[in-house]
Coordinates of C-alpha atoms in Angstrom, one line a residue:
Chain A
M179 CA -44.9 20.5 -51.2
K180 CA -42.0 18.1 -51.0
K181 CA -39.6 21.0 -51.8
I182 CA -41.1 23.2 -49.1
L183 CA -40.8 20.3 -46.6
A184 CA -37.2 19.7 -47.7
L185 CA -36.4 23.4 -47.3
V186 CA -38.0 23.5 -43.8
V187 CA -36.0 20.4 -42.7
A188 CA -32.8 21.9 -44.2
L189 CA -33.5 25.2 -42.4
L190 CA -34.2 23.4 -39.1
L191 CA -31.0 21.4 -39.4
T192 CA -28.9 24.4 -40.2
I193 CA -30.3 26.3 -37.2
S194 CA -29.8 23.4 -34.8
V195 CA -26.2 22.8 -36.1
L196 CA -25.5 26.5 -35.7
T197 CA -27.0 26.7 -32.3
F198 CA -25.0 23.6 -31.2
A199 CA -21.8 25.1 -32.6
F200 CA -22.3 28.4 -30.9
A201 CA -23.3 26.7 -27.7
E202 CA -20.2 24.5 -27.8
D203 CA -18.0 27.5 -28.4
D204 CA -19.4 29.1 -25.3
K205 CA -19.2 26.0 -23.1
L206 CA -16.0 25.2 -21.4
L207 CA -14.9 21.6 -20.8
I208 CA -12.4 21.1 -18.0
Y209 CA -11.0 17.8 -16.8
M210 CA -9.4 17.1 -13.5
V211 CA -7.0 14.1 -13.7
A212 CA -6.4 12.6 -10.3
V213 CA -7.6 9.5 -8.3
P214 CA -11.4 9.3 -8.4
G215 CA -13.0 7.9 -5.3
S216 CA -10.2 8.8 -2.9
P217 CA -11.4 10.9 0.0
Y218 CA -8.6 13.4 -0.5
Y219 CA -9.3 14.0 -4.2
S220 CA -13.0 14.2 -3.5
Q221 CA -12.1 17.3 -1.6
C222 CA -10.1 18.6 -4.6
E223 CA -13.1 17.8 -6.8
R224 CA -15.4 19.8 -4.5
G225 CA -12.9 22.7 -4.8
M226 CA -13.2 22.4 -8.6
Q227 CA -17.0 22.3 -8.5
G228 CA -17.0 25.2 -6.0
A229 CA -15.0 27.3 -8.4
V230 CA -17.3 26.3 -11.3
E231 CA -20.3 27.5 -9.3
E232 CA -18.6 30.7 -8.4
L233 CA -17.7 31.4 -12.0
G234 CA -21.1 30.7 -13.3
G235 CA -21.6 30.5 -17.1
N236 CA -21.4 27.3 -19.0
I237 CA -18.6 25.2 -17.6
E238 CA -18.5 21.4 -17.4
A239 CA -15.9 20.1 -15.0
V240 CA -15.2 16.3 -14.8
L241 CA -12.9 14.3 -12.5
V242 CA -11.2 11.4 -14.3
G243 CA -8.1 9.4 -13.5
G244 CA -6.6 6.2 -12.3
V245 CA -5.2 4.5 -9.2
T246 CA -1.7 4.0 -10.5
L247 CA 0.8 6.4 -12.0
D248 CA 0.4 4.8 -15.4
G249 CA -3.3 4.9 -15.0
I250 CA -3.2 8.6 -14.3
R251 CA -1.1 9.3 -17.4
E252 CA -3.4 7.2 -19.5
A253 CA -6.4 9.1 -18.2
F254 CA -4.6 12.4 -19.1
E255 CA -3.9 11.1 -22.6
K256 CA -7.6 10.2 -23.1
C257 CA -8.6 13.7 -21.9
I258 CA -6.5 15.1 -24.7
G259 CA -8.5 13.1 -27.2
A260 CA -11.7 14.7 -25.9
D261 CA -10.3 18.1 -26.8
P262 CA -11.2 20.0 -23.6
D263 CA -10.4 23.6 -23.0
G264 CA -8.3 22.9 -19.9
I265 CA -6.8 20.0 -17.8
L266 CA -5.9 20.2 -14.1
A267 CA -3.5 17.4 -13.5
L268 CA -1.0 16.0 -10.9
G269 CA 2.6 16.7 -11.8
L270 CA 3.8 13.3 -10.5
T271 CA 7.2 13.0 -12.3
Y272 CA 8.8 14.8 -15.2
E273 CA 9.4 11.5 -17.1
L274 CA 5.8 10.4 -16.7
M275 CA 3.9 13.6 -17.4
N276 CA 6.1 15.9 -19.6
E277 CA 5.2 14.3 -22.9
P278 CA 1.4 14.2 -22.5
I279 CA 1.5 17.7 -21.1
Q280 CA 3.4 18.9 -24.1
N281 CA 0.9 17.1 -26.4
A282 CA -2.0 18.8 -24.7
V283 CA -0.4 22.2 -24.9
D284 CA 0.4 21.6 -28.6
K285 CA -3.3 21.1 -29.2
G286 CA -4.1 24.4 -27.5
I287 CA -5.3 22.9 -24.2
A288 CA -4.5 24.9 -21.1
V289 CA -2.7 22.6 -18.6
Y290 CA -2.4 23.5 -14.9
L291 CA -0.9 21.4 -12.1
F292 CA -2.3 20.9 -8.7
D293 CA -1.4 18.9 -5.5
S294 CA 1.8 17.5 -7.1
Y295 CA 4.4 19.8 -8.6
V296 CA 6.9 19.0 -11.2
A297 CA 9.3 21.5 -12.8
G298 CA 10.2 21.9 -16.4
T299 CA 6.9 21.0 -18.1
Q300 CA 4.7 23.3 -20.3
A301 CA 2.0 23.5 -17.6
K302 CA 1.0 27.1 -16.9
A303 CA 1.1 27.0 -13.2
Y304 CA 1.0 24.9 -10.0
Y305 CA -1.4 25.2 -7.0
G306 CA -0.7 23.1 -4.0
T307 CA 1.4 22.5 -0.9
D308 CA 5.0 23.6 -0.4
N309 CA 5.9 20.2 0.9
L310 CA 9.3 21.3 2.3
N311 CA 7.4 24.0 4.3
A312 CA 4.8 21.4 5.4
G313 CA 7.7 19.5 6.9
Y314 CA 8.8 22.6 8.7
I315 CA 5.3 23.1 10.1
A316 CA 5.2 19.5 11.3
A317 CA 8.6 19.9 12.9
E318 CA 7.7 23.1 14.7
D319 CA 4.5 21.6 16.0
M320 CA 6.1 18.4 17.3
A321 CA 9.0 20.3 18.8
K322 CA 6.6 22.5 20.8
R323 CA 4.7 19.5 22.0
L324 CA 8.1 17.9 23.1
N325 CA 9.3 21.0 24.7
G326 CA 12.3 21.0 22.3
T327 CA 13.8 17.7 23.5
G328 CA 13.5 14.0 22.9
K329 CA 14.0 11.2 20.4
V330 CA 12.0 11.2 17.2
A331 CA 11.6 8.6 14.4
C332 CA 10.3 9.1 10.9
I333 CA 8.2 6.7 8.9
S334 CA 7.9 7.4 5.2
Q335 CA 6.4 5.5 2.3
T336 CA 9.3 6.5 0.1
L337 CA 13.0 7.1 0.7
D338 CA 13.6 9.5 -2.1
T339 CA 14.1 13.2 -1.5
E340 CA 12.1 14.7 -4.4
S341 CA 8.6 13.4 -4.0
S342 CA 6.0 15.1 -1.9
Q343 CA 6.8 12.7 1.0
G344 CA 10.5 13.0 0.5
L345 CA 10.3 16.8 0.7
R346 CA 8.2 16.7 3.8
R347 CA 10.7 14.3 5.4
E348 CA 13.7 16.5 4.4
G349 CA 11.9 19.6 5.6
F350 CA 11.1 18.0 9.0
I351 CA 14.6 16.7 9.6
S352 CA 16.4 19.8 8.5
Y353 CA 14.1 22.1 10.5
M354 CA 14.7 20.0 13.6
K355 CA 18.5 20.0 13.1
D356 CA 18.6 23.8 12.6
N357 CA 16.2 24.9 15.3
Y358 CA 15.9 22.1 17.9
P359 CA 19.3 20.5 18.3
E360 CA 18.2 18.6 21.4
I361 CA 15.6 16.7 19.3
E362 CA 17.4 13.7 17.9
I363 CA 16.1 12.0 14.8
V364 CA 17.0 8.5 15.7
A365 CA 15.7 6.6 12.7
V366 CA 14.1 7.0 9.2
E367 CA 12.1 3.9 8.3
Q368 CA 10.3 3.0 5.1
A369 CA 6.7 1.6 5.3
I370 CA 4.8 1.0 2.1
D371 CA 1.4 0.5 3.8
L372 CA -0.3 0.5 7.1
N373 CA 0.6 -3.1 8.0
V374 CA 4.3 -2.3 7.5
G375 CA 3.7 1.0 9.3
A376 CA 2.4 -0.9 12.3
E377 CA 5.3 -3.3 12.2
K378 CA 7.9 -0.5 12.0
A379 CA 6.3 1.5 14.8
S380 CA 6.4 -1.6 17.0
Q381 CA 10.0 -2.3 16.2
L382 CA 10.9 1.4 16.7
L383 CA 9.2 1.4 20.1
N384 CA 11.2 -1.8 21.0
A385 CA 14.5 -0.4 19.7
Y386 CA 14.0 3.0 21.4
P387 CA 12.0 2.6 24.6
D388 CA 12.4 6.3 25.3
L389 CA 11.1 7.4 21.9
A390 CA 9.2 10.6 22.3
G391 CA 7.7 11.1 18.8
I392 CA 7.0 9.5 15.4
I393 CA 6.3 11.5 12.3
C394 CA 4.6 9.8 9.4
T395 CA 5.0 11.6 6.1
D396 CA 1.6 10.4 4.9
G397 CA -1.8 9.5 6.3
Q398 CA -2.0 5.7 5.5
T399 CA 1.0 4.5 7.5
S400 CA -0.1 6.6 10.5
K401 CA -3.2 4.4 10.8
G402 CA -0.9 1.4 11.4
V403 CA 1.1 3.4 13.9
A404 CA -2.1 4.5 15.7
S405 CA -3.2 0.8 16.1
I406 CA 0.1 0.1 17.9
I407 CA -0.3 3.2 20.1
E408 CA -3.7 2.0 21.1
E409 CA -2.5 -1.6 21.5
R410 CA 0.3 -0.5 23.9
D411 CA -1.9 2.1 25.7
L412 CA 0.5 4.9 24.7
A413 CA -2.1 7.5 23.7
G414 CA -0.9 10.9 24.9
K415 CA 2.4 9.4 26.1
I416 CA 4.1 9.7 22.7
I417 CA 3.6 12.3 20.0
I418 CA 2.4 10.9 16.7
E419 CA 2.1 13.3 13.8
C420 CA 1.2 12.7 10.2
F421 CA -0.1 14.4 7.0
D422 CA -3.5 14.7 5.4
E423 CA -6.9 13.8 6.8
D424 CA -9.7 11.3 6.3
E425 CA -12.4 10.1 8.6
Q426 CA -10.2 7.5 10.2
I427 CA -7.3 9.8 10.9
L428 CA -9.6 12.4 12.4
N429 CA -11.2 9.7 14.6
E430 CA -7.7 8.6 15.7
I431 CA -6.9 12.2 16.7
I432 CA -10.1 12.4 18.7
K433 CA -9.1 9.1 20.5
G434 CA -5.6 10.5 21.1
N435 CA -3.8 7.7 19.1
I436 CA -2.6 10.3 16.6
T437 CA -1.6 13.7 18.1
A438 CA -1.9 15.9 15.1
T439 CA -2.0 15.9 11.3
I440 CA -0.8 18.6 8.9
M441 CA -3.6 19.3 6.6
Q442 CA -3.2 20.5 3.1
D443 CA -5.9 22.8 1.6
A444 CA -7.2 20.2 -0.9
Y445 CA -10.3 22.2 -1.6
G446 CA -8.4 25.5 -2.1
M447 CA -5.7 24.2 -4.4
A448 CA -8.3 22.9 -7.0
H449 CA -10.5 25.9 -6.5
D450 CA -7.8 28.5 -7.1
C451 CA -6.5 26.5 -10.0
V452 CA -9.8 26.4 -11.8
I453 CA -10.4 30.2 -11.2
D454 CA -7.1 31.1 -12.8
M455 CA -7.4 28.5 -15.6
V456 CA -10.8 29.8 -16.7
D457 CA -9.5 33.4 -16.5
F458 CA -6.7 32.3 -18.9
I459 CA -9.0 30.4 -21.2
R460 CA -11.7 33.1 -21.4
N461 CA -9.5 36.3 -21.1
G462 CA -6.0 35.1 -21.9
K463 CA -4.8 36.3 -18.5
E464 CA -1.6 34.6 -17.6
P465 CA -1.2 33.4 -14.0
E466 CA 0.7 35.9 -11.9
Q467 CA 3.2 33.3 -10.8
E468 CA 4.1 29.8 -11.9
V469 CA 4.2 28.2 -8.4
N470 CA 1.4 29.0 -6.1
Y471 CA 1.7 27.6 -2.6
L472 CA -1.3 27.2 -0.3
D473 CA -1.1 27.2 3.5
C474 CA -1.1 24.1 5.6
F475 CA -2.6 23.9 9.0
V476 CA -2.5 21.7 12.0
I477 CA -5.4 19.6 13.1
D478 CA -5.3 18.2 16.6
Q479 CA -7.7 17.3 19.4
V480 CA -8.8 21.0 19.7
N481 CA -10.3 21.1 16.2
A482 CA -10.5 17.5 15.1
A483 CA -14.2 17.0 16.0
E484 CA -15.3 20.1 14.2
R485 CA -13.2 19.1 11.2
L486 CA -14.6 15.6 11.2
E487 CA -18.1 17.0 11.2
A488 CA -17.3 19.2 8.2
F489 CA -15.5 16.4 6.5
L490 CA -18.5 14.0 6.8
A491 CA -21.0 16.8 5.8
S492 CA -19.0 17.4 2.7
G493 CA -19.5 13.9 1.5
A494 CA -15.7 13.5 1.1
A495 CA -15.8 10.3 3.2
G496 CA -17.6 8.6 0.4
Chain B
M749 CA 24.9 -37.1 11.9
K750 CA 26.4 -36.8 8.5
R751 CA 22.9 -36.9 7.0
I752 CA 21.7 -34.1 9.2
L753 CA 24.8 -32.0 8.4
K754 CA 24.1 -32.5 4.7
S755 CA 20.5 -31.6 4.9
R756 CA 19.3 -28.4 3.2
E757 CA 17.9 -27.0 6.4
V758 CA 21.3 -26.8 8.1
S759 CA 22.4 -24.1 5.7
V760 CA 19.7 -21.8 7.1
I761 CA 20.4 -22.6 10.7
I762 CA 23.8 -20.8 10.7
P763 CA 22.5 -17.5 9.3
L764 CA 19.5 -17.8 11.5
L765 CA 21.7 -18.1 14.6
L766 CA 23.7 -15.1 13.4
V767 CA 20.7 -12.9 13.1
I768 CA 19.7 -13.9 16.6
I769 CA 23.1 -13.8 18.3
I770 CA 24.4 -10.5 16.9
P771 CA 21.5 -8.2 18.0
T772 CA 21.3 -10.2 21.3
V773 CA 24.9 -9.3 22.0
I774 CA 24.7 -5.6 20.9
Y775 CA 21.2 -4.7 22.0
P776 CA 20.1 -7.5 24.4
A777 CA 17.5 -5.4 26.4
Q778 CA 15.7 -4.4 23.2
F779 CA 16.0 -7.5 21.1
L780 CA 15.1 -9.9 23.8
S781 CA 12.4 -7.9 25.4
F782 CA 9.1 -9.8 25.7
Q783 CA 7.4 -7.3 23.5
N784 CA 9.9 -7.6 20.7
I785 CA 9.8 -11.4 20.8
V786 CA 6.0 -11.2 20.6
D787 CA 6.3 -8.8 17.7
M788 CA 8.7 -11.2 15.9
L789 CA 6.5 -14.2 16.5
R790 CA 3.5 -12.3 15.2
S791 CA 5.3 -11.3 12.0
I792 CA 6.6 -14.8 11.5
S793 CA 3.1 -16.3 12.1
Y794 CA 1.5 -14.1 9.3
S795 CA 4.3 -15.0 6.9
I796 CA 4.3 -18.7 7.8
I797 CA 0.6 -19.2 7.1
V798 CA 1.1 -18.1 3.5
A799 CA 4.5 -19.8 3.3
V800 CA 2.9 -23.1 4.1
G801 CA 0.8 -22.8 1.0
M802 CA 3.7 -21.6 -1.0
T803 CA 5.8 -24.6 0.1
F804 CA 3.2 -26.9 -1.4
V805 CA 3.2 -24.9 -4.6
V806 CA 7.0 -24.6 -5.0
I807 CA 7.4 -28.3 -4.3
S808 CA 5.0 -29.0 -7.1
S809 CA 7.3 -26.9 -9.3
N810 CA 4.9 -23.9 -9.6
L811 CA 4.8 -20.4 -8.2
D812 CA 2.1 -18.0 -7.1
L813 CA 2.7 -14.3 -7.3
S814 CA -0.9 -13.3 -6.4
V815 CA -0.7 -14.1 -2.6
G816 CA -0.2 -10.4 -1.6
S817 CA -3.2 -9.2 -3.6
T818 CA -5.3 -12.2 -2.5
M819 CA -4.6 -11.2 1.1
T820 CA -5.7 -7.6 0.3
I821 CA -8.9 -8.5 -1.5
T822 CA -9.9 -11.0 1.1
G823 CA -9.5 -8.5 3.9
M824 CA -11.3 -5.9 1.9
V825 CA -14.2 -8.2 1.0
S826 CA -14.7 -9.3 4.6
G827 CA -14.3 -5.6 5.7
Y828 CA -16.9 -4.5 3.2
F829 CA -19.5 -6.9 4.5
L830 CA -18.7 -6.1 8.1
M831 CA -19.2 -2.4 7.3
K832 CA -22.5 -3.3 5.8
G833 CA -23.5 -4.7 9.1
M834 CA -23.1 -8.4 8.3
A835 CA -22.3 -10.8 11.2
V836 CA -18.6 -11.7 11.7
F837 CA -18.6 -15.3 10.6
P838 CA -20.5 -14.9 7.4
A839 CA -18.3 -11.9 6.5
I840 CA -15.2 -14.0 7.1
L841 CA -16.7 -16.9 5.1
I842 CA -17.4 -14.7 2.2
G843 CA -13.8 -13.4 2.4
V844 CA -12.4 -16.9 2.4
A845 CA -14.8 -17.9 -0.4
T846 CA -13.4 -15.1 -2.5
A847 CA -9.9 -16.4 -1.8
F848 CA -11.1 -19.9 -2.8
L849 CA -12.4 -18.5 -6.1
I850 CA -9.1 -16.7 -6.8
G851 CA -7.2 -19.9 -6.2
Y852 CA -9.6 -21.9 -8.4
L853 CA -9.2 -19.2 -11.1
N854 CA -5.4 -19.5 -10.9
G855 CA -5.5 -23.3 -11.1
F856 CA -7.9 -23.1 -14.0
M857 CA -5.6 -20.8 -15.9
V858 CA -2.5 -22.8 -15.2
V859 CA -4.0 -26.3 -15.7
N860 CA -6.8 -25.8 -18.3
L861 CA -5.6 -22.8 -20.3
K862 CA -1.9 -23.9 -19.9
I863 CA -0.8 -20.4 -19.0
N864 CA 2.6 -20.2 -17.3
S865 CA 2.0 -20.0 -13.6
L866 CA 4.1 -16.8 -13.3
I867 CA 2.1 -15.0 -15.9
A868 CA -1.3 -16.4 -14.7
T869 CA -0.8 -15.4 -11.1
L870 CA 0.8 -12.1 -12.0
G871 CA -2.3 -11.4 -14.0
T872 CA -4.5 -12.3 -11.0
Q873 CA -2.4 -10.0 -8.9
Y874 CA -3.2 -7.0 -11.2
V875 CA -6.9 -8.0 -11.4
C876 CA -7.2 -8.2 -7.6
K877 CA -5.3 -4.9 -7.1
G878 CA -7.6 -3.2 -9.5
L879 CA -10.8 -4.7 -8.0
V880 CA -10.0 -3.6 -4.5
Y881 CA -9.7 0.0 -5.7
V882 CA -12.9 -0.4 -7.7
M883 CA -14.8 -1.6 -4.6
S884 CA -13.3 0.9 -2.2
G885 CA -12.5 3.9 -4.4
G886 CA -9.1 3.9 -2.7
A887 CA -10.5 4.3 0.9
S888 CA -9.9 1.9 3.8
F889 CA -12.7 0.0 5.4
Y890 CA -13.0 0.5 9.2
P891 CA -14.0 0.3 12.0
F892 CA -14.7 -3.3 12.7
P893 CA -16.6 -4.9 15.6
D894 CA -14.7 -6.3 18.5
A895 CA -15.9 -9.8 17.6
F896 CA -13.8 -9.5 14.5
T897 CA -10.7 -7.7 15.8
V898 CA -10.4 -10.2 18.6
F899 CA -8.8 -12.7 16.0
G900 CA -6.0 -10.3 15.3
K901 CA -5.6 -8.5 18.6
G902 CA -6.4 -11.4 21.0
K903 CA -3.7 -13.0 23.0
L904 CA -3.3 -16.2 25.1
W905 CA -0.6 -16.0 27.8
G906 CA 0.6 -12.8 26.1
I907 CA 1.1 -14.5 22.7
P908 CA -1.1 -13.5 19.8
Y909 CA -3.7 -16.0 18.6
S910 CA -2.1 -15.9 15.1
V911 CA 1.0 -17.6 16.5
F912 CA -1.0 -20.6 17.8
F913 CA -3.0 -20.7 14.6
A914 CA 0.2 -20.7 12.5
A915 CA 1.7 -23.5 14.6
V916 CA -1.4 -25.7 14.1
I917 CA -1.3 -25.0 10.3
V918 CA 2.4 -26.0 10.2
I919 CA 1.9 -29.2 12.1
I920 CA -1.1 -30.2 9.9
A921 CA 0.8 -29.3 6.7
A922 CA 3.9 -31.1 7.8
Y923 CA 1.9 -34.2 8.5
V924 CA 0.0 -34.0 5.2
L925 CA 3.2 -33.4 3.2
K926 CA 5.1 -36.3 4.7
Q927 CA 2.5 -38.8 5.8
T928 CA -0.3 -38.7 3.3
V929 CA -0.9 -39.8 -0.3
Y930 CA -1.7 -36.1 -1.1
G931 CA 1.7 -34.9 0.1
R932 CA 3.6 -37.6 -1.7
S933 CA 1.7 -36.8 -4.9
V934 CA 2.9 -33.2 -4.5
Y935 CA 6.5 -34.3 -4.4
A936 CA 5.9 -36.6 -7.3
L937 CA 4.3 -33.8 -9.3
G938 CA 7.3 -31.5 -8.7
G939 CA 9.9 -34.2 -9.2
N940 CA 8.6 -35.4 -12.6
G941 CA 5.1 -34.2 -13.6
E942 CA 4.9 -36.4 -16.7
A943 CA 5.9 -39.6 -14.7
A944 CA 3.4 -38.7 -12.1
R945 CA 0.7 -38.4 -14.7
L946 CA 1.6 -41.7 -16.3
A947 CA 1.6 -43.3 -12.9
G948 CA -2.1 -42.5 -12.7
L949 CA -2.0 -39.3 -10.7
N950 CA -4.8 -36.8 -11.4
V951 CA -2.3 -34.0 -12.0
A952 CA -4.8 -31.4 -13.1
R953 CA -6.9 -31.8 -10.0
L954 CA -3.8 -31.8 -7.8
R955 CA -2.5 -28.6 -9.3
R956 CA -5.8 -26.8 -9.0
S957 CA -6.1 -27.9 -5.4
L958 CA -2.6 -26.4 -4.6
Y959 CA -3.6 -23.0 -5.9
V960 CA -6.8 -23.1 -3.9
L961 CA -4.8 -24.1 -0.8
I962 CA -2.4 -21.2 -1.1
A963 CA -5.2 -18.7 -1.9
V964 CA -7.3 -19.8 1.1
L965 CA -4.2 -19.5 3.4
S966 CA -3.4 -16.1 2.0
G967 CA -7.0 -15.1 2.5
I968 CA -6.9 -16.2 6.1
T969 CA -3.8 -14.1 6.6
G970 CA -5.4 -11.1 5.0
I971 CA -8.3 -11.4 7.4
L972 CA -6.0 -11.8 10.4
K973 CA -4.1 -8.7 9.4
A974 CA -7.3 -6.6 8.8
S975 CA -8.5 -7.9 12.2
R976 CA -5.3 -7.0 13.9
L977 CA -5.3 -3.3 12.7
G978 CA -9.0 -3.0 12.7
T979 CA -8.7 -1.7 9.2
A980 CA -8.8 -3.2 5.7
S981 CA -6.7 -1.1 3.3
P982 CA -6.4 -1.4 -0.5
E983 CA -2.7 -0.6 -0.2
S984 CA -1.8 -3.5 2.1
G985 CA -0.1 -6.7 0.9
T986 CA 2.2 -5.0 -1.6
G987 CA 5.4 -7.0 -2.3
V988 CA 4.6 -9.7 0.2
E989 CA 5.0 -12.5 -2.3
M990 CA 8.7 -12.0 -2.9
S991 CA 9.5 -12.2 0.8
I992 CA 7.4 -15.3 1.2
I993 CA 9.0 -17.1 -1.9
A994 CA 12.5 -16.1 -0.6
G995 CA 11.7 -17.6 2.8
V996 CA 10.5 -20.8 1.3
I997 CA 13.6 -21.1 -1.0
I998 CA 16.0 -20.2 1.9
G999 CA 14.3 -23.0 3.8
G1000 CA 15.5 -25.5 1.2
A1001 CA 12.6 -25.8 -1.2
S1002 CA 13.7 -25.9 -4.8
L1003 CA 12.2 -23.7 -7.6
S1004 CA 12.7 -26.8 -9.8
G1005 CA 10.2 -28.7 -7.7
G1006 CA 10.2 -32.0 -5.8
V1007 CA 12.2 -30.7 -2.8
G1008 CA 11.2 -28.9 0.4
N1009 CA 9.6 -29.4 3.8
M1010 CA 7.8 -27.5 6.5
I1011 CA 10.7 -27.3 9.0
G1012 CA 12.8 -25.6 6.3
T1013 CA 10.0 -23.2 5.5
V1014 CA 9.6 -22.3 9.2
L1015 CA 13.4 -21.7 9.5
G1016 CA 13.6 -19.7 6.2
V1017 CA 10.6 -17.5 6.9
S1018 CA 11.8 -17.0 10.5
L1019 CA 15.2 -15.9 9.1
M1020 CA 13.6 -13.3 6.8
E1021 CA 11.4 -11.9 9.6
I1022 CA 13.9 -11.9 12.4
L1023 CA 16.4 -10.2 10.0
K1024 CA 13.9 -7.4 9.3
N1025 CA 13.3 -6.9 13.0
A1026 CA 17.0 -7.1 13.9
L1027 CA 18.0 -4.5 11.4
V1028 CA 15.7 -2.0 13.0
I1029 CA 16.7 -2.9 16.5
M1030 CA 20.4 -2.6 15.5
R1031 CA 19.6 0.9 14.1
I1032 CA 20.7 0.1 10.6
S1033 CA 19.6 2.7 8.0
S1034 CA 16.5 1.9 5.9
Y1035 CA 18.6 2.0 2.7
W1036 CA 20.9 -0.7 4.0
Q1037 CA 18.0 -2.8 5.3
N1038 CA 16.7 -3.1 1.7
V1039 CA 20.2 -4.0 0.6
A1040 CA 20.6 -6.7 3.3
T1041 CA 17.2 -8.3 2.5
G1042 CA 17.9 -8.2 -1.2
V1043 CA 21.3 -9.9 -0.7
L1044 CA 19.7 -12.6 1.4
M1045 CA 17.2 -13.3 -1.4
I1046 CA 19.9 -13.5 -4.0
I1047 CA 22.0 -15.8 -1.9
A1048 CA 19.0 -18.0 -1.3
V1049 CA 18.2 -18.4 -5.0
S1050 CA 21.9 -18.8 -5.9
M1051 CA 22.2 -21.6 -3.3
D1052 CA 19.2 -23.3 -4.9
S1053 CA 20.8 -23.0 -8.3
I1054 CA 24.1 -24.4 -7.0
R1055 CA 22.4 -27.3 -5.3
N1056 CA 20.5 -28.2 -8.5
R1057 CA 23.7 -28.1 -10.6
R1058 CA 25.5 -30.4 -8.1
K1059 CA 22.6 -32.8 -8.2
K1060 CA 22.8 -33.0 -12.0

């Protein structure tokens, strides 16, 4: 009797182990390494989950990450330890991400980049914004609103020329110089947060009383600028443009303190990335091109309310 | 007269006059416009409120690197409770209480655990930065009720409330530092801590109180800034500490302790803030603005070092 029982138990164990093993083989585990909790990356996460739903089958997709550059790298390294099938990550900088990406690829993990591109790594492909082009779009939009003439200042969180913000700034300035010579870029100021953004906006308005426009290469500092516009009752009298969206930026656009924002397709970049990644993991299909740029679009008073409604309904506001 | 000329504050008056005169000559309409003067006063007032606390800490021969993150977390905590529908004063009180706890924690680490003040407050800086992201997920808190934003946006005779508030704080601090036993104890602690202890001073309690003082003042500034912009952001307050310490040192306080006063701090902080404003008004490139501010900081610390060597 004991032998029969032992045999049954052994048989059951074997079946369950085999079932588990086969099930795990079939199930895909994908990590997204970004900034959990941020409204912007919540939209990316929704894009990832949207792709997972579309693809069907047994896919588990998880957002992990950190709030600092080092934290994001550490999260990436922890993901490698979990032995997933694929990782979608931010490129950030070559120095920061090349080694962990190489380690992941060496372990047979498919690595795809989204939102932040860095050249020269072993990542299969990139899906995100062409930031130089985003700068052109902002410049064209502002130039039209200014009828091709006036003084414009730029506020940027970084002064480098290679980061996302650096490329947007370079794109904006070069486009204006090439296409709208009567628009003068009078200053480029650095502001690391919205408090400094407010301070710099105020100083710029004092230094150039005839300032016609301010471009912020991010969303955060534009909130500080918007507070100065409201404080000085300048809504509609000076063009303020920025990048990205969240609830506050959309509300400031509705109030008129920010004229427009250049929105990246946060949902689309993660969505398309997951679709191609899973195709590669399941079918071995290589991405058609390494760098895949998604369109940017302008949000202003015409579409801000509708966009805000969609934004709140999506739950991205947190 | 000789005594006045030899005082530490005189060395800051000349550069201060220069950063006022040069933009006044080149761009008088912009630099001397009422709006720009108000902007400068507002920036100076925010920095001075924190710098008052830093002056006490530096005189006692300590440092606090957590002031920027204390400002951030206090604004965020008050903002969080305001968003939850709490009334303005309780939300502010909870924010200030948070700052108080941070100060007490810094004091406890420095006094009881004997951790170097730089390391302890640097650790607190990281903890606070991390906590604001944990509580907010990286998002800003807004909007706030008018009853809250009035503290930052409100004006009297066109001058922001924060300027009057900073002036009151400076007057009280100057009195406490020069005219009370507490103030003299701070000088004694910075001059020779061991001698102060042997003389019967409760050095441990005094040190803890200094960290609480600077944290509470930083917290108040954080609340004022959040109130002014109507937004509490987890990214605000970055790098503020260095600018504040530089202002205090430029104003004549010594990193070795035992020296410093409120007039010097007001002059030093004003120099830093007016310089930042003047560089934008004078259309100096952002790259050079950072260079100029950095050079000023180096000169300030070098002067302190030279003074100390001469004293020895």
